[in-house]
mmCIF file of C-alpha atoms and ligand atoms in Angstrom:
data_model
loop_
_atom_site.group_PDB
_atom_site.id
_atom_site.type_symbol
_atom_site.label_atom_id
_atom_site.label_comp_id
_atom_site.label_asym_id
_atom_site.label_seq_id
_atom_site.Cartn_x
_atom_site.Cartn_y
_atom_site.Cartn_z
ATOM 1 C CA MET A 151 12.278 20.324 -6.466
ATOM 2 C CA ILE A 152 8.708 20.780 -5.176
ATOM 3 C CA GLN A 153 7.261 22.344 -2.038
ATOM 4 C CA LEU A 154 4.359 20.972 0.040
ATOM 5 C CA HIS A 155 3.387 22.954 3.146
ATOM 6 C CA ASP A 156 6.696 23.809 4.891
ATOM 7 C CA LYS A 157 8.899 21.108 3.302
ATOM 8 C CA THR A 158 10.684 20.537 0.014
ATOM 9 C CA PHE A 159 10.969 17.251 -1.843
ATOM 10 C CA VAL A 160 13.259 16.019 -4.621
ATOM 11 C CA PRO A 161 12.438 13.574 -7.466
ATOM 12 C CA PHE A 162 13.052 9.974 -6.355
ATOM 13 C CA ILE A 163 11.157 7.345 -8.392
ATOM 14 C CA SER A 164 9.839 7.946 -11.920
ATOM 15 C CA ALA A 165 6.335 7.130 -13.136
ATOM 16 C CA GLN A 166 7.841 4.526 -15.448
ATOM 17 C CA GLU A 167 9.701 2.714 -12.654
ATOM 18 C CA ILE A 168 6.514 2.684 -10.603
ATOM 19 C CA ASP A 169 4.544 1.219 -13.470
ATOM 20 C CA SER A 170 7.086 -1.590 -14.080
ATOM 21 C CA ALA A 171 7.044 -2.471 -10.360
ATOM 22 C CA ILE A 172 3.250 -2.639 -10.343
ATOM 23 C CA GLN A 173 3.142 -4.698 -13.504
ATOM 24 C CA SER A 174 5.543 -7.166 -11.913
ATOM 25 C CA LEU A 175 3.405 -7.306 -8.734
ATOM 26 C CA ALA A 176 0.286 -8.009 -10.803
ATOM 27 C CA GLN A 177 2.037 -10.789 -12.714
ATOM 28 C CA GLN A 178 3.279 -12.441 -9.519
ATOM 29 C CA VAL A 179 -0.175 -12.397 -7.954
ATOM 30 C CA GLU A 180 -1.793 -13.584 -11.183
ATOM 31 C CA ALA A 181 0.578 -16.541 -11.377
ATOM 32 C CA GLU A 182 -0.276 -17.572 -7.841
ATOM 33 C CA PHE A 183 -4.044 -17.754 -8.042
ATOM 34 C CA GLY A 184 -4.653 -19.927 -11.109
ATOM 35 C CA GLN A 185 -8.375 -19.957 -11.822
ATOM 36 C CA GLU A 186 -9.354 -18.820 -8.343
ATOM 37 C CA ILE A 187 -10.920 -15.363 -8.090
ATOM 38 C CA PRO A 188 -9.108 -13.320 -5.432
ATOM 39 C CA VAL A 189 -10.566 -10.371 -3.543
ATOM 40 C CA PHE A 190 -8.211 -7.411 -3.529
ATOM 41 C CA ILE A 191 -8.536 -5.043 -0.597
ATOM 42 C CA GLY A 192 -7.092 -1.599 -1.176
ATOM 43 C CA VAL A 193 -6.070 0.350 1.904
ATOM 44 C CA LEU A 194 -7.254 3.953 1.610
ATOM 45 C CA ASN A 195 -6.342 6.683 1.201
ATOM 46 C CA GLY A 196 -2.779 6.072 0.046
ATOM 47 C CA SER A 197 -3.333 3.015 -2.145
ATOM 48 C CA PHE A 198 -5.899 4.416 -4.581
ATOM 49 C CA MET A 199 -3.396 4.922 -7.422
ATOM 50 C CA VAL A 200 -1.602 1.607 -6.827
ATOM 51 C CA VAL A 201 -4.873 -0.293 -6.838
ATOM 52 C CA SER A 202 -6.058 1.378 -10.035
ATOM 53 C CA ASP A 203 -2.877 0.565 -11.942
ATOM 54 C CA PHE A 204 -2.566 -2.905 -10.380
ATOM 55 C CA MET A 205 -6.091 -3.775 -11.559
ATOM 56 C CA LYS A 206 -5.311 -2.605 -15.092
ATOM 57 C CA HIS A 207 -2.305 -4.956 -15.195
ATOM 58 C CA TYR A 208 -4.167 -7.884 -13.615
ATOM 59 C CA GLN A 209 -5.623 -9.823 -16.500
ATOM 60 C CA LYS A 210 -7.734 -12.496 -14.807
ATOM 61 C CA PRO A 211 -11.107 -12.260 -13.020
ATOM 62 C CA CYS A 212 -10.820 -10.525 -9.638
ATOM 63 C CA GLU A 213 -12.880 -8.562 -7.136
ATOM 64 C CA LEU A 214 -12.093 -5.333 -5.322
ATOM 65 C CA SER A 215 -13.023 -3.680 -2.086
ATOM 66 C CA PHE A 216 -11.527 -0.899 0.023
ATOM 67 C CA ILE A 217 -10.830 -0.368 3.680
ATOM 68 C CA LYS A 218 -9.805 2.937 5.199
ATOM 69 C CA MET A 219 -7.096 3.139 7.831
ATOM 70 C CA ALA A 220 -5.000 6.016 9.140
ATOM 71 C CA SER A 221 -1.957 6.161 11.390
ATOM 72 C CA TYR A 222 0.196 8.976 10.071
ATOM 73 C CA GLN A 223 0.334 12.509 11.407
ATOM 74 C CA GLY A 224 2.600 14.784 9.406
ATOM 75 C CA THR A 225 5.713 12.810 8.531
ATOM 76 C CA THR A 226 5.733 10.295 11.384
ATOM 77 C CA SER A 227 3.800 7.078 11.906
ATOM 78 C CA THR A 228 1.853 6.881 15.156
ATOM 79 C CA ASP A 229 1.149 3.657 17.052
ATOM 80 C CA VAL A 230 -2.566 4.199 16.945
ATOM 81 C CA VAL A 231 -4.036 2.928 13.706
ATOM 82 C CA LYS A 232 -7.645 3.889 13.197
ATOM 83 C CA GLN A 233 -10.128 2.028 11.042
ATOM 84 C CA LEU A 234 -12.241 4.662 9.331
ATOM 85 C CA ILE A 235 -14.205 2.575 6.813
ATOM 86 C CA GLY A 236 -14.599 -1.177 7.293
ATOM 87 C CA ILE A 237 -15.264 -4.151 5.023
ATOM 88 C CA ASN A 238 -18.925 -5.031 4.598
ATOM 89 C CA GLN A 239 -18.410 -7.968 2.255
ATOM 90 C CA ASP A 240 -18.494 -11.668 3.143
ATOM 91 C CA LEU A 241 -14.923 -12.919 2.762
ATOM 92 C CA SER A 242 -15.379 -16.430 4.134
ATOM 93 C CA GLY A 243 -13.589 -19.065 2.071
ATOM 94 C CA ARG A 244 -12.011 -16.409 -0.132
ATOM 95 C CA SER A 245 -8.396 -15.671 -0.948
ATOM 96 C CA VAL A 246 -7.729 -12.084 -0.017
ATOM 97 C CA VAL A 247 -4.837 -9.874 -1.093
ATOM 98 C CA ILE A 248 -4.320 -6.626 0.803
ATOM 99 C CA ILE A 249 -2.883 -3.945 -1.465
ATOM 100 C CA GLU A 250 -0.858 -1.287 0.345
ATOM 101 C CA ASP A 251 0.875 1.771 -1.013
ATOM 102 C CA ILE A 252 3.681 1.507 1.540
ATOM 103 C CA VAL A 253 4.665 -0.563 4.559
ATOM 104 C CA ASP A 254 6.706 1.451 7.037
ATOM 105 C CA THR A 255 6.684 0.358 10.716
ATOM 106 C CA GLY A 256 4.136 -2.390 10.042
ATOM 107 C CA ASN A 257 1.600 -1.083 12.604
ATOM 108 C CA THR A 258 -1.108 -0.831 9.971
ATOM 109 C CA LEU A 259 -0.454 -4.411 8.838
ATOM 110 C CA VAL A 260 -0.827 -5.730 12.369
ATOM 111 C CA GLU A 261 -4.134 -3.944 12.669
ATOM 112 C CA LEU A 262 -5.306 -5.233 9.298
ATOM 113 C CA LYS A 263 -4.374 -8.830 10.164
ATOM 114 C CA GLU A 264 -6.320 -8.477 13.391
ATOM 115 C CA LEU A 265 -9.394 -7.181 11.562
ATOM 116 C CA PHE A 266 -9.413 -10.068 9.117
ATOM 117 C CA LYS A 267 -8.790 -12.746 11.749
ATOM 118 C CA ALA A 268 -12.440 -12.847 12.729
ATOM 119 C CA GLN A 269 -13.466 -13.559 9.147
ATOM 120 C CA ASN A 270 -13.168 -17.113 7.888
ATOM 121 C CA ILE A 271 -10.719 -16.267 5.102
ATOM 122 C CA LYS A 272 -9.045 -19.037 3.107
ATOM 123 C CA GLU A 273 -5.753 -17.190 2.822
ATOM 124 C CA LEU A 274 -4.571 -13.674 3.391
ATOM 125 C CA LYS A 275 -1.684 -12.286 1.349
ATOM 126 C CA ILE A 276 -0.048 -8.882 1.470
ATOM 127 C CA ALA A 277 1.189 -6.838 -1.457
ATOM 128 C CA THR A 278 2.832 -3.445 -1.160
ATOM 129 C CA LEU A 279 4.267 -1.096 -3.747
ATOM 130 C CA PHE A 280 6.853 0.433 -1.381
ATOM 131 C CA PHE A 281 8.593 -1.120 1.614
ATOM 132 C CA LYS A 282 10.965 0.477 4.136
ATOM 133 C CA PRO A 283 13.004 -2.480 5.478
ATOM 134 C CA GLU A 284 14.906 -0.340 8.015
ATOM 135 C CA ALA A 285 11.670 0.911 9.587
ATOM 136 C CA TYR A 286 9.803 -2.400 9.603
ATOM 137 C CA LYS A 287 9.431 -3.706 13.159
ATOM 138 C CA LYS A 288 7.018 -6.627 12.760
ATOM 139 C CA ASP A 289 7.412 -10.262 11.731
ATOM 140 C CA ILE A 290 4.367 -10.491 9.457
ATOM 141 C CA LYS A 291 5.450 -11.838 6.090
ATOM 142 C CA ILE A 292 4.969 -9.446 3.181
ATOM 143 C CA ASP A 293 4.216 -11.650 0.192
ATOM 144 C CA TYR A 294 4.742 -9.244 -2.677
ATOM 145 C CA ILE A 295 7.020 -6.198 -2.572
ATOM 146 C CA GLY A 296 7.316 -3.714 -5.429
ATOM 147 C CA ILE A 297 10.261 -1.482 -4.463
ATOM 148 C CA SER A 298 12.267 -1.412 -1.213
ATOM 149 C CA ILE A 299 13.342 2.111 -0.258
ATOM 150 C CA PRO A 300 15.497 3.764 2.438
ATOM 151 C CA ASN A 301 13.854 4.989 5.636
ATOM 152 C CA LYS A 302 13.018 8.452 4.332
ATOM 153 C CA PHE A 303 9.657 10.127 3.948
ATOM 154 C CA ILE A 304 8.227 10.091 0.411
ATOM 155 C CA VAL A 305 5.220 11.686 -1.313
ATOM 156 C CA GLY A 306 3.422 11.270 -4.621
ATOM 157 C CA TYR A 307 1.540 8.534 -6.394
ATOM 158 C CA GLY A 308 -1.137 8.462 -3.680
ATOM 159 C CA LEU A 309 1.186 9.169 -0.754
ATOM 160 C CA ASP A 310 0.762 12.473 1.049
ATOM 161 C CA TYR A 311 2.401 14.911 3.398
ATOM 162 C CA ASP A 312 -0.513 16.223 5.458
ATOM 163 C CA GLU A 313 -2.864 15.477 2.543
ATOM 164 C CA LEU A 314 -0.798 17.227 -0.137
ATOM 165 C CA GLY A 315 1.130 15.461 -2.885
ATOM 166 C CA ARG A 316 -1.193 12.537 -3.580
ATOM 167 C CA ASN A 317 -1.815 13.676 -7.151
ATOM 168 C CA LEU A 318 1.845 13.614 -8.237
ATOM 169 C CA PRO A 319 2.353 10.873 -10.858
ATOM 170 C CA GLU A 320 5.906 10.183 -9.626
ATOM 171 C CA VAL A 321 7.469 9.845 -6.167
ATOM 172 C CA TYR A 322 9.499 12.510 -4.355
ATOM 173 C CA GLN A 323 11.727 12.182 -1.282
ATOM 174 C CA LEU A 324 11.974 14.631 1.618
ATOM 175 C CA ASN A 325 14.865 17.004 1.032
ATOM 176 C CA GLU A 326 17.066 17.094 4.178
HETATM 177 P P1 IMP B 5 2.931 1.846 9.062
HETATM 178 O O1 IMP B 5 1.685 1.544 9.855
HETATM 179 O O2 IMP B 5 3.966 2.557 9.881
HETATM 180 O O3 IMP B 5 3.495 0.638 8.323
HETATM 181 O O4 IMP B 5 2.558 2.935 7.970
HETATM 182 C C1 IMP B 5 1.681 2.666 6.982
HETATM 183 C C2 IMP B 5 0.994 3.906 6.461
HETATM 184 O O5 IMP B 5 1.668 5.117 6.799
HETATM 185 C C3 IMP B 5 1.007 3.856 4.950
HETATM 186 O O6 IMP B 5 -0.108 3.148 4.469
HETATM 187 C C4 IMP B 5 1.002 5.312 4.573
HETATM 188 O O7 IMP B 5 -0.315 5.803 4.551
HETATM 189 C C5 IMP B 5 1.764 5.982 5.687
HETATM 190 N N1 IMP B 5 3.204 6.179 5.323
HETATM 191 C C6 IMP B 5 4.259 5.412 5.700
HETATM 192 N N2 IMP B 5 5.423 5.877 5.184
HETATM 193 C C7 IMP B 5 5.091 6.966 4.450
HETATM 194 C C8 IMP B 5 5.845 7.887 3.642
HETATM 195 O O8 IMP B 5 7.083 7.807 3.484
HETATM 196 N N3 IMP B 5 5.132 8.877 3.035
HETATM 197 C C9 IMP B 5 3.769 9.020 3.170
HETATM 198 N N4 IMP B 5 3.028 8.177 3.902
HETATM 199 C C10 IMP B 5 3.668 7.155 4.538
HETATM 200 MG MG1 MG B 6 -1.746 3.921 3.589
#
């Protein structure tokens, strides 16, 4: 068991399980793009570890950029998603894959879709390491899902509880 701020968390998903899920995501995306060079967009802060490992497993030419969004306060998602760092790259005619650490309510996805609408993108796909089906309230299709999990708060592997826990190599679940 570990403690972050006022809460305790128990081990939930091992580093090895995470790595297999990411390898499988990378293979699925790789199979889909043939010789085309996709642009991956990592969503900061949470996705930095996912993106790093995803890129190491992706064996064909690809490009990478980051966007920074935030919606969470403490352990609950808020409806207001803020864009903190935008994309300054020309994405017209490109195939873009958004790489998320986790999709919870889907508010961030809606905001991301909106942001990219103005750009003349060829196709926009969404990949996420973790997905909470019971919390998801939107009808945007998620193209690649690593691991579906129950609607409980998790930390580790990039995910935080009020900024702590991002450096844990495995994932922990809120102890309640
Ligand atoms: P959504 O907008 O509700 O889908 O939430 C997306 C963002 O909230 C993710 O990119 C994470 O940064 C954060 N988030 C959602 N669920 C969790 C969780 O269980 N632990 C930590 N952060 C989370
Ligand atoms: Mg995030």
